[in-house]
GROMACS .gro file of C-alpha atoms in nm:
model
  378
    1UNK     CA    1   0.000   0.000   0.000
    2UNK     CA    2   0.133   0.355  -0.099
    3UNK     CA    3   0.028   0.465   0.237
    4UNK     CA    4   0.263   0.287   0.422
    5UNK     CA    5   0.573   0.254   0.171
    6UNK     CA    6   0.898   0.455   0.299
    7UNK     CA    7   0.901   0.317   0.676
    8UNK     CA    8   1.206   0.180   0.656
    9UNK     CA    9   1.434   0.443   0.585
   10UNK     CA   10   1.317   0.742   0.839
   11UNK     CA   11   1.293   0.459   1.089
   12UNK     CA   12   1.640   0.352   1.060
   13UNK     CA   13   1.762   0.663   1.167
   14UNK     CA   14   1.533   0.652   1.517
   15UNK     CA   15   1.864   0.512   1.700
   16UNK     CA   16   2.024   0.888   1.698
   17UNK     CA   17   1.738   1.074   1.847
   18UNK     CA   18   1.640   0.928   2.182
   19UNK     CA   19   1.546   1.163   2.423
   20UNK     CA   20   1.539   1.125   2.793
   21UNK     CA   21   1.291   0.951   3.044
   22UNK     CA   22   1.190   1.172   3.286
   23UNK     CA   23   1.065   0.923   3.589
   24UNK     CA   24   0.827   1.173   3.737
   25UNK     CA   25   0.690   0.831   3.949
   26UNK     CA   26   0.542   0.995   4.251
   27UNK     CA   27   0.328   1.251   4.024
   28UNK     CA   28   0.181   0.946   3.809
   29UNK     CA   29   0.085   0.687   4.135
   30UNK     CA   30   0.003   0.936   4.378
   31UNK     CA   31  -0.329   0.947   4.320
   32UNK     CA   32  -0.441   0.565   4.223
   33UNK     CA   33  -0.241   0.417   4.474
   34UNK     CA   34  -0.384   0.569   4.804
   35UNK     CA   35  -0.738   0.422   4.698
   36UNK     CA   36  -0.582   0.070   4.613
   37UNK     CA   37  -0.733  -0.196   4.805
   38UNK     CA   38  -0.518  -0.421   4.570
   39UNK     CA   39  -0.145  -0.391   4.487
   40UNK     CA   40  -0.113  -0.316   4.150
   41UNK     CA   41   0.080  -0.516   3.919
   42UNK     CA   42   0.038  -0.455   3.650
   43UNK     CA   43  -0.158  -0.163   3.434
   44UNK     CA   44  -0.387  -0.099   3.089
   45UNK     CA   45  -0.266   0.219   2.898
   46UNK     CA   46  -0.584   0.403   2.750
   47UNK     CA   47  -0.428   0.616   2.398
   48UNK     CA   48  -0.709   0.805   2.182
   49UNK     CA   49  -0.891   1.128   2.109
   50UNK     CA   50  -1.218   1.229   2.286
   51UNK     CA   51  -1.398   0.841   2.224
   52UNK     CA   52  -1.089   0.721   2.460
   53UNK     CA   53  -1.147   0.978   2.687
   54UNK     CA   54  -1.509   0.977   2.732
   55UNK     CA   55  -1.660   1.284   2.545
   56UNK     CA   56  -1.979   1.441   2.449
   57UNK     CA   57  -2.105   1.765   2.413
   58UNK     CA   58  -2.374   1.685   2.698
   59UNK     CA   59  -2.108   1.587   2.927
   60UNK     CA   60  -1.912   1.898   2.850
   61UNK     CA   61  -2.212   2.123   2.877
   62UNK     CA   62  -2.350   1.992   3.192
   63UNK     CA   63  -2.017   2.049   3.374
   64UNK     CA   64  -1.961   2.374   3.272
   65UNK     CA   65  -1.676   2.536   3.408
   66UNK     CA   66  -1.566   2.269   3.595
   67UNK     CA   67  -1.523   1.990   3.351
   68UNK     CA   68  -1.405   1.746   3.582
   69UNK     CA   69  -1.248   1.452   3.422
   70UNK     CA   70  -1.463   1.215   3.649
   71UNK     CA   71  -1.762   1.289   3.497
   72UNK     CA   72  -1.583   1.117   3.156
   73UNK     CA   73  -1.507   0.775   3.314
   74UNK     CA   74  -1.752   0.629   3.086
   75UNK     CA   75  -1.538   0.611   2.758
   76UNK     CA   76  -1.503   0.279   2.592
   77UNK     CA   77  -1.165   0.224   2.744
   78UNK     CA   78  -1.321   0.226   3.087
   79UNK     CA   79  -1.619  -0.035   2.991
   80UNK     CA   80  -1.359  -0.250   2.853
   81UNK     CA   81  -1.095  -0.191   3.124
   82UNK     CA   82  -1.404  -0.261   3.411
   83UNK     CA   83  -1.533  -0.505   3.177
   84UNK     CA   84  -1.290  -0.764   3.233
   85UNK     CA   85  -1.171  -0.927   3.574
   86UNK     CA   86  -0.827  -0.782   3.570
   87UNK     CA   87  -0.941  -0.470   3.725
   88UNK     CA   88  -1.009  -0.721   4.046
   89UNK     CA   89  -0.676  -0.896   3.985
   90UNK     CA   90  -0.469  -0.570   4.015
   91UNK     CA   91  -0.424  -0.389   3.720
   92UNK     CA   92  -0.493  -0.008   3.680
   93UNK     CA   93  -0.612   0.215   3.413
   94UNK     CA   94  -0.417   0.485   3.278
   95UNK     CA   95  -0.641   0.661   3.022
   96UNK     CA   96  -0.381   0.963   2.826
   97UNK     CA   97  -0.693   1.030   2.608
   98UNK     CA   98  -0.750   1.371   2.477
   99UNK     CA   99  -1.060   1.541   2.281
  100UNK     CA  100  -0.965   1.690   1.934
  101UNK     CA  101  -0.671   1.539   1.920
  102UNK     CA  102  -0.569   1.420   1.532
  103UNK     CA  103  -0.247   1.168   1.465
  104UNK     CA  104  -0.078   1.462   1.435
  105UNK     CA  105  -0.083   1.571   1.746
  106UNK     CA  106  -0.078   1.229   1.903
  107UNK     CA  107   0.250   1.263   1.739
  108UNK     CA  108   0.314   1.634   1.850
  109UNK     CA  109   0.608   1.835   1.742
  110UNK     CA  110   0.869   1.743   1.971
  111UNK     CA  111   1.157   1.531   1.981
  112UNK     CA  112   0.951   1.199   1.879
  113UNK     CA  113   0.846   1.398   1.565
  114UNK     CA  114   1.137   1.463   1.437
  115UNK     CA  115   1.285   1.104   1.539
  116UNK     CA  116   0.979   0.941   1.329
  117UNK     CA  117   1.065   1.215   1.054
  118UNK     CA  118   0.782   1.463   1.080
  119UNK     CA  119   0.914   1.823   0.942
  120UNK     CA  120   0.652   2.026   1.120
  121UNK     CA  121   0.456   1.816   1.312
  122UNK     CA  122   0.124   1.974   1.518
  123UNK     CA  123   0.078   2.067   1.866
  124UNK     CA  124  -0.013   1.822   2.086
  125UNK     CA  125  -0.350   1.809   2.283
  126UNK     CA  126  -0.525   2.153   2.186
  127UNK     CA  127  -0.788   2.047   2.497
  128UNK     CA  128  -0.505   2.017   2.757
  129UNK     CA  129  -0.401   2.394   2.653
  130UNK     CA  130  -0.767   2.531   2.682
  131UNK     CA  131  -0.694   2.486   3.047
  132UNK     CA  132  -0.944   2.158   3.011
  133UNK     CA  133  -0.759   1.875   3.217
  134UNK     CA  134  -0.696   1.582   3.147
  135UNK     CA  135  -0.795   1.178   3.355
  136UNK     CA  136  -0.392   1.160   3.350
  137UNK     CA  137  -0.183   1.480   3.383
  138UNK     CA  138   0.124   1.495   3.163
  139UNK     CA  139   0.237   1.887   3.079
  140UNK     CA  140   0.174   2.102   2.857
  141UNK     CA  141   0.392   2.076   2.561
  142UNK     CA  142   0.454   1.704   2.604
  143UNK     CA  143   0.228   1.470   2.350
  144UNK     CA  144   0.043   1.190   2.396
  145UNK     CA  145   0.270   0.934   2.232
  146UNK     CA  146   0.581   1.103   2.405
  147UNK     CA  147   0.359   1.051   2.737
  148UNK     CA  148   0.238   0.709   2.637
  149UNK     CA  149   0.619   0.578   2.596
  150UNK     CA  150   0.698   0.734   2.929
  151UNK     CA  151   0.447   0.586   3.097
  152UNK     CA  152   0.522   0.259   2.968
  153UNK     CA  153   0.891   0.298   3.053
  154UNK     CA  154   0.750   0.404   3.410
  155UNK     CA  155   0.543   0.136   3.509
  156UNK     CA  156   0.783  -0.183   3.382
  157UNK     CA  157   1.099   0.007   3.612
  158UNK     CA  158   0.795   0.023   3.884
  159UNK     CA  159   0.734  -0.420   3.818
  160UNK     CA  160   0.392  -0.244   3.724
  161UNK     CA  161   0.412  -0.330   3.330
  162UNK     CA  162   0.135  -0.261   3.069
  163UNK     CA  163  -0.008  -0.547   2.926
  164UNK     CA  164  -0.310  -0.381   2.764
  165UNK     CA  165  -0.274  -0.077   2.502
  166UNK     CA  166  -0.616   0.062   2.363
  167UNK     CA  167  -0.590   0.339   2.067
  168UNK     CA  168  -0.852   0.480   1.843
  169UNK     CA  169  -0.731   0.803   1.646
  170UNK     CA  170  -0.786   0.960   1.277
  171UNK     CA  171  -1.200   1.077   1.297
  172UNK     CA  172  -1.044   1.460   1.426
  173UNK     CA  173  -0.839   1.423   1.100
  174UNK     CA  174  -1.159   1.364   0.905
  175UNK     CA  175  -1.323   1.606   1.071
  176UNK     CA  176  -1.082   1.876   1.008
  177UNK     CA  177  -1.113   1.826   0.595
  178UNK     CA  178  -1.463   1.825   0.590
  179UNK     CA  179  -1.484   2.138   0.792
  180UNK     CA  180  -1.183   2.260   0.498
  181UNK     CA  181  -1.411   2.198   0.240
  182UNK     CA  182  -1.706   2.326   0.389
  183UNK     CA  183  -1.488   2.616   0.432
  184UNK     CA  184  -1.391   2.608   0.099
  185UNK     CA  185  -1.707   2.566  -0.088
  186UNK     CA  186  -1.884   2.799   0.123
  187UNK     CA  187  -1.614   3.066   0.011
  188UNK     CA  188  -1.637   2.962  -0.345
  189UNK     CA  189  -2.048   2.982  -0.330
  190UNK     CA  190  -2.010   3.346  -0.190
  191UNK     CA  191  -1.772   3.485  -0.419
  192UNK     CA  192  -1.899   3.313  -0.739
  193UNK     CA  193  -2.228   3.184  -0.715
  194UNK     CA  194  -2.073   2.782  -0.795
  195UNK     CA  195  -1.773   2.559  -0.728
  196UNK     CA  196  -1.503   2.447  -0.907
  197UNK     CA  197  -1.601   2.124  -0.698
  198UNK     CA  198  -1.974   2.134  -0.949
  199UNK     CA  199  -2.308   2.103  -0.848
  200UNK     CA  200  -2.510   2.221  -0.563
  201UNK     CA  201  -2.316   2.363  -0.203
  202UNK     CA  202  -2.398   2.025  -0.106
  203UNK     CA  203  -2.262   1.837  -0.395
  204UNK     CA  204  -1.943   2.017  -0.381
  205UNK     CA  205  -1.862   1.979  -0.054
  206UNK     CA  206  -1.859   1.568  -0.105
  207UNK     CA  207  -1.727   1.619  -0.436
  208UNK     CA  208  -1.416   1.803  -0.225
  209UNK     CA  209  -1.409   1.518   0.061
  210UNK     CA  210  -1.381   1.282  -0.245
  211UNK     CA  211  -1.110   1.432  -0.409
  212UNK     CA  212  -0.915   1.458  -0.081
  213UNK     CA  213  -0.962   1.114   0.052
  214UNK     CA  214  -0.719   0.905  -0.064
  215UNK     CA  215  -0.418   1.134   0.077
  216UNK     CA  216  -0.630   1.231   0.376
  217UNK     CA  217  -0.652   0.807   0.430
  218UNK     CA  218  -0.281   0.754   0.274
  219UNK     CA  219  -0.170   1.048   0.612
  220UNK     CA  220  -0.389   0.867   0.831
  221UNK     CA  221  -0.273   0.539   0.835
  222UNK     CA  222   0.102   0.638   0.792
  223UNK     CA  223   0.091   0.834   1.107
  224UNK     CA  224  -0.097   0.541   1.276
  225UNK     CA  225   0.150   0.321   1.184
  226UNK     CA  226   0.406   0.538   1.332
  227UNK     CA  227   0.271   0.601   1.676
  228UNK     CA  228   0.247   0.180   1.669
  229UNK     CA  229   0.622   0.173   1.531
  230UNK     CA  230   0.719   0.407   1.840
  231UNK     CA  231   0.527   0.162   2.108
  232UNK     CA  232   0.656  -0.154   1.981
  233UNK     CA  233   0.980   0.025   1.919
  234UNK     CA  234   1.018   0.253   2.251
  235UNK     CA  235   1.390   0.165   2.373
  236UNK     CA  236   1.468   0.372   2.064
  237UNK     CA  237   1.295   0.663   2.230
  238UNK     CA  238   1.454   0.590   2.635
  239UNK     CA  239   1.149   0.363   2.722
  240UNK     CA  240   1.089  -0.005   2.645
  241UNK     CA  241   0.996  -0.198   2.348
  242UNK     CA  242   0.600  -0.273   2.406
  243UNK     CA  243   0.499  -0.636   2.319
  244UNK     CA  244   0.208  -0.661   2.495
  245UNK     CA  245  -0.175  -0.660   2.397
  246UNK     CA  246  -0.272  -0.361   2.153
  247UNK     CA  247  -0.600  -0.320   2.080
  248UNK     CA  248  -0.696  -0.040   1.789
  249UNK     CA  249  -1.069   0.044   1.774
  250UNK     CA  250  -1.188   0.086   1.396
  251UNK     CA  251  -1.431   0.374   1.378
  252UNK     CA  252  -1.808   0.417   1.318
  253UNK     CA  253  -1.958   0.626   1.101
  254UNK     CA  254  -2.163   0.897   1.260
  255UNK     CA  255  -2.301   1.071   0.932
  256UNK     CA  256  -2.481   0.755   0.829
  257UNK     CA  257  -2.839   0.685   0.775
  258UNK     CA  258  -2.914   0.880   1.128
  259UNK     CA  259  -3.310   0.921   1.026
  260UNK     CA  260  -3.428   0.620   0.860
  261UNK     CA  261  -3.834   0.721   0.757
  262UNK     CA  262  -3.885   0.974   1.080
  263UNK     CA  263  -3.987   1.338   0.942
  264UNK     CA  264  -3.864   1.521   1.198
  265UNK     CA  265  -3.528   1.378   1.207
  266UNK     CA  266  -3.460   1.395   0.777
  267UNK     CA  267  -3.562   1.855   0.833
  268UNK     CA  268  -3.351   1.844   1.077
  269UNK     CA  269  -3.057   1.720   0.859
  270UNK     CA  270  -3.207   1.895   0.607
  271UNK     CA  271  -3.271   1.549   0.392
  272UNK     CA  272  -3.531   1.505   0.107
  273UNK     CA  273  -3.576   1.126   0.127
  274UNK     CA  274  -3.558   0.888   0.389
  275UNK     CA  275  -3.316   0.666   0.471
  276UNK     CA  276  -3.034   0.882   0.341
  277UNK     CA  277  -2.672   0.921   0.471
  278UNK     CA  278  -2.630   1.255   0.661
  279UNK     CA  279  -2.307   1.287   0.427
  280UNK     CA  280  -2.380   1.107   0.103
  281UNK     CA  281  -2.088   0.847   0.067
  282UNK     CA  282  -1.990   0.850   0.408
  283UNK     CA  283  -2.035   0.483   0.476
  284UNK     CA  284  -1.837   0.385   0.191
  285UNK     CA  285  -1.563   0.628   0.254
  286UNK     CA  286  -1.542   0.500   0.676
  287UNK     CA  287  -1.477   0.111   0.463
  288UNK     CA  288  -1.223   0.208   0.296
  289UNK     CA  289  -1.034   0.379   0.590
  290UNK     CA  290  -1.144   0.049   0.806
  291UNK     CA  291  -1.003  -0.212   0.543
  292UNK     CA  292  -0.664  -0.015   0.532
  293UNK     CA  293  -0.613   0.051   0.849
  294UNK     CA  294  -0.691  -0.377   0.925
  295UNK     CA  295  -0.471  -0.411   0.670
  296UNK     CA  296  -0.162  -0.208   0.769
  297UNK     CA  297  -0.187  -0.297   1.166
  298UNK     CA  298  -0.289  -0.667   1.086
  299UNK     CA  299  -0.062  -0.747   0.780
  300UNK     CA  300   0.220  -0.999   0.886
  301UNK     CA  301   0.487  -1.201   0.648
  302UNK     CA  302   0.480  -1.059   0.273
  303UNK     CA  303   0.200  -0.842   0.280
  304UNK     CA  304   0.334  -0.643   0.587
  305UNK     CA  305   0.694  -0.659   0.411
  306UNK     CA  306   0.550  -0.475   0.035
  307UNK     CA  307   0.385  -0.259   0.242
  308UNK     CA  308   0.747  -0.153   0.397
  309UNK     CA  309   0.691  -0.269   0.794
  310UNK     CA  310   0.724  -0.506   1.037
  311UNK     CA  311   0.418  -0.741   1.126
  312UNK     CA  312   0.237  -0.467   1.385
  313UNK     CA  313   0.043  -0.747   1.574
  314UNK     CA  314  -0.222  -0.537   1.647
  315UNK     CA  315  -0.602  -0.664   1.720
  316UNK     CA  316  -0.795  -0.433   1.513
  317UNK     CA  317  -1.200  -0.411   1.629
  318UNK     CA  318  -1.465  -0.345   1.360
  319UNK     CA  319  -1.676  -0.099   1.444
  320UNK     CA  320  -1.840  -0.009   1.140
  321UNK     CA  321  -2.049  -0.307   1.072
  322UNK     CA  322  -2.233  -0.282   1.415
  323UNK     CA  323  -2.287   0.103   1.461
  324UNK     CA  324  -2.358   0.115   1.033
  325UNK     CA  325  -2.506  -0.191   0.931
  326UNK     CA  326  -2.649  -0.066   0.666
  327UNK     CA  327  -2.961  -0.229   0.723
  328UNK     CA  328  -3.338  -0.148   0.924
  329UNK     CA  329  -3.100  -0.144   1.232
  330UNK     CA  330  -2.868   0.146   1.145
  331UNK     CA  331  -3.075   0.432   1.249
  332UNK     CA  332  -3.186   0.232   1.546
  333UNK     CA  333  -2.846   0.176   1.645
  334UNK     CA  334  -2.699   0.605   1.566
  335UNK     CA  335  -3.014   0.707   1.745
  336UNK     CA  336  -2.946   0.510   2.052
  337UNK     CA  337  -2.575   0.477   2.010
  338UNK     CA  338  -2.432   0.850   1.912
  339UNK     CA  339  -2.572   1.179   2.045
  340UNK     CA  340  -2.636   1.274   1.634
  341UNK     CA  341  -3.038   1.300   1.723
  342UNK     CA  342  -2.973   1.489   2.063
  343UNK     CA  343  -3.148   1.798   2.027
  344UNK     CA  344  -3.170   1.891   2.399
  345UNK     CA  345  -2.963   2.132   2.559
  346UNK     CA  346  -2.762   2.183   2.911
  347UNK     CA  347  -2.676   2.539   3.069
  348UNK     CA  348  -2.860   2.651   2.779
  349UNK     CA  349  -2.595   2.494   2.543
  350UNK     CA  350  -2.688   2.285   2.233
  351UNK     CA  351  -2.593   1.923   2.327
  352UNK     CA  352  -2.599   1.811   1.949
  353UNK     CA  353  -2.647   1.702   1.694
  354UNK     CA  354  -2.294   1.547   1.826
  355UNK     CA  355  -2.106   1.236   1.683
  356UNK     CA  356  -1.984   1.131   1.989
  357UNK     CA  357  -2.113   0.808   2.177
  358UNK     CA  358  -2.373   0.818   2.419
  359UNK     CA  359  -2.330   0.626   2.755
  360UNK     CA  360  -2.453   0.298   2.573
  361UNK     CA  361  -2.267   0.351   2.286
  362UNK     CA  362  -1.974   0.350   2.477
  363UNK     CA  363  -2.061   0.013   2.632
  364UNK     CA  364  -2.088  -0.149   2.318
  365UNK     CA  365  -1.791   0.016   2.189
  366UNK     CA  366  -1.619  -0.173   2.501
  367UNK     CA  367  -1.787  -0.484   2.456
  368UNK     CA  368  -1.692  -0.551   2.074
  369UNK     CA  369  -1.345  -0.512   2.173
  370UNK     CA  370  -1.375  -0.699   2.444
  371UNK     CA  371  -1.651  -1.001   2.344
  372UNK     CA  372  -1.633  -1.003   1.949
  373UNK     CA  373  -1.243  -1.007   1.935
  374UNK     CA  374  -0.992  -0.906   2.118
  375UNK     CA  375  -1.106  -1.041   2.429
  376UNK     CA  376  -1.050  -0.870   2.776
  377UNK     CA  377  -0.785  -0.675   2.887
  378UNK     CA  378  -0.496  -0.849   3.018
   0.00000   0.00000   0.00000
């Protein structure tokens, strides 16, 4: 796959740039292990965007200005975390997840961005800098990935090692280039009455997302596989080399066929016939992105060797055929499962329409990873 060709050569070079460990151990335990009835031995490591971290626009709204991470221990890396029976048999969660955040600035713009070969790179964690905290703490300019490897390096010198690694990340990349092009067509509308893109505003706009895609999915699923290179790969870095469990969470598509046959529901989206995508083409778009990303994490032998890496080893979950079946059951499933058709507010805030899960969404999202496939956390 084009996406993933060139690994071999930046990657090569990762020996030079390690940077240093900081063991900051009494800032990362302080807190968990005062409540511990068990001794902890060993811990699950929680890496993602706002789905990891619990997120929706209700959530945020009703906690206004507080926003206490407590009241987002409900994301789908807690369900499968408490899900299992290693909770009970001493391991802890450590859930890095932050809202908004793209594989960019997973990645960030430090020293691990330049050691995978990133030229610019993006700031990490734009929610951390809002002044919004975080479940686990770990600085301001530091990213995710840098945070993840330290916390991994932590916990093994501690005889706490991670066995468990859950990561979803790549829907705030797709959200950012539709917004472009809704940016974009909007600008083109206003200043000549069409697009170069053709057809109506809302033609244009998934005429743009279409034209984009395939480097949008190609950027993706490199970066992916580099923040999976870096974990597997983390003595390069001053951490360890991560073999354990890692469990990537495919995505679902939120902008599918939210209405079904309700009226109310197809004006609100503004739709003229029922059973209509939200964004036309957006369930065949999400399968693409979900068979490439299988692909590149799941790949071993020759496949995983034309496509320029290592065998990843990574249990990928599909998402996308439960949340989108593309049957009777899909707007069943958004309605109850996303907060798309939440038109109620908190603190006088809009709490949607909003893509993110609702508090059973979430539980499923745990339970596929944990029933369907990768089984519990270890």
């Amino acid at each position: 796959m084009q996406a993933t060709n060139g690994f071999a050569v930046p990657f090569r070079r990762l020996g030079g740039c390690v940077f240093a460990l900081a063991l900051v151990i009494s800032a990362l335990f302080a807190s968990g292990a005062s409540a511990a009835k068990i001794p902890v031995t060993h811990s699950d490591v929680a890496l993602g965007d706002s789905l990891a971290f619990g997120y929706s626009q209700q959530l945020f709204n009703e906690n206004v200005p507080g926003e206490n991470p407590a009241a987002f221990e409900h994301g789908y890396a807690n369900y499968y975390f408490n899900g299992s029976k290693q909770k009970a048999a001493g391991s802890q969660l450590i859930n890095l997840g932050c809202p908004g955040e793209t594989t960019d600035s997973m990645i960030g713009n430090g020293a691990i961005a330049v050691a995978l070969g990133e030229t610019e790179g993006e700031s990490p964690c734009g929610y951390h800098k809002l002044g919004l905290p975080l479940h686990h703490e770990y600085g301001g300019e530091k990213s995710q990935l840098e945070a993840a490897l330290e916390v991994l390096g932590v916990n093994a010198a501690l005889g706490k090692p991670a066995t468990t690694v859950t990561l979803n990340i790549g829907a705030n990349d797709e959200l950012h280039a539709i917004a472009k092009c809704e940016a974009e067509v909007k600008a083109e509308f206003e200043a000549e009455g069409k697009s170069k893109y053709g057809g109506s505003p809302e033609e244009a706009v998934k005429h743009c997302i279409e034209s984009h895609a395939t480097a949008l999915f190609e950027h993706i699923i490199h970066n992916i596989a580099r923040i999976v290179f870096a974990l597997r790969h983390g003595e390069l870095f001053g951490s360890v080399n991560y073999t354990g469990k890692i469990v990537f969470m495919g995505a679902y598509d939120p902008y599918g066929n939210v209405c079904g046959e309700e009226p109310a529901c197809l004006a609100a989206f503004k739709l003229s016939k029922p059973n209509a995508e939200v964004l036309t083409g957006s369930r065949t778009l999400a399968s693409i992105l979900d068979f490439n990303e299988k692909k590149t994490l799941t790949d071993e032998g020759e496949e995983a060797l034309k496509e320029g890496h290592e065998p990843f080893k990574v249990c990928f979950t599909e998402i996308l055929p439960v949340f989108n079946p593309g049957n009777a059951k899909e707007p069943l499933r958004l309605k109850a499962w996303t907060n798309m058709t939440n038109f109620t507010e908190s603190n006088g805030k809009a709490n949607g329409p909003d893509i993110h899960a609702t508090p059973t969404g979430y539980h499923v999202l745990g339970a596929v990873q944990a029933i369907k496939q990768c089984g519990p956390a270890e």
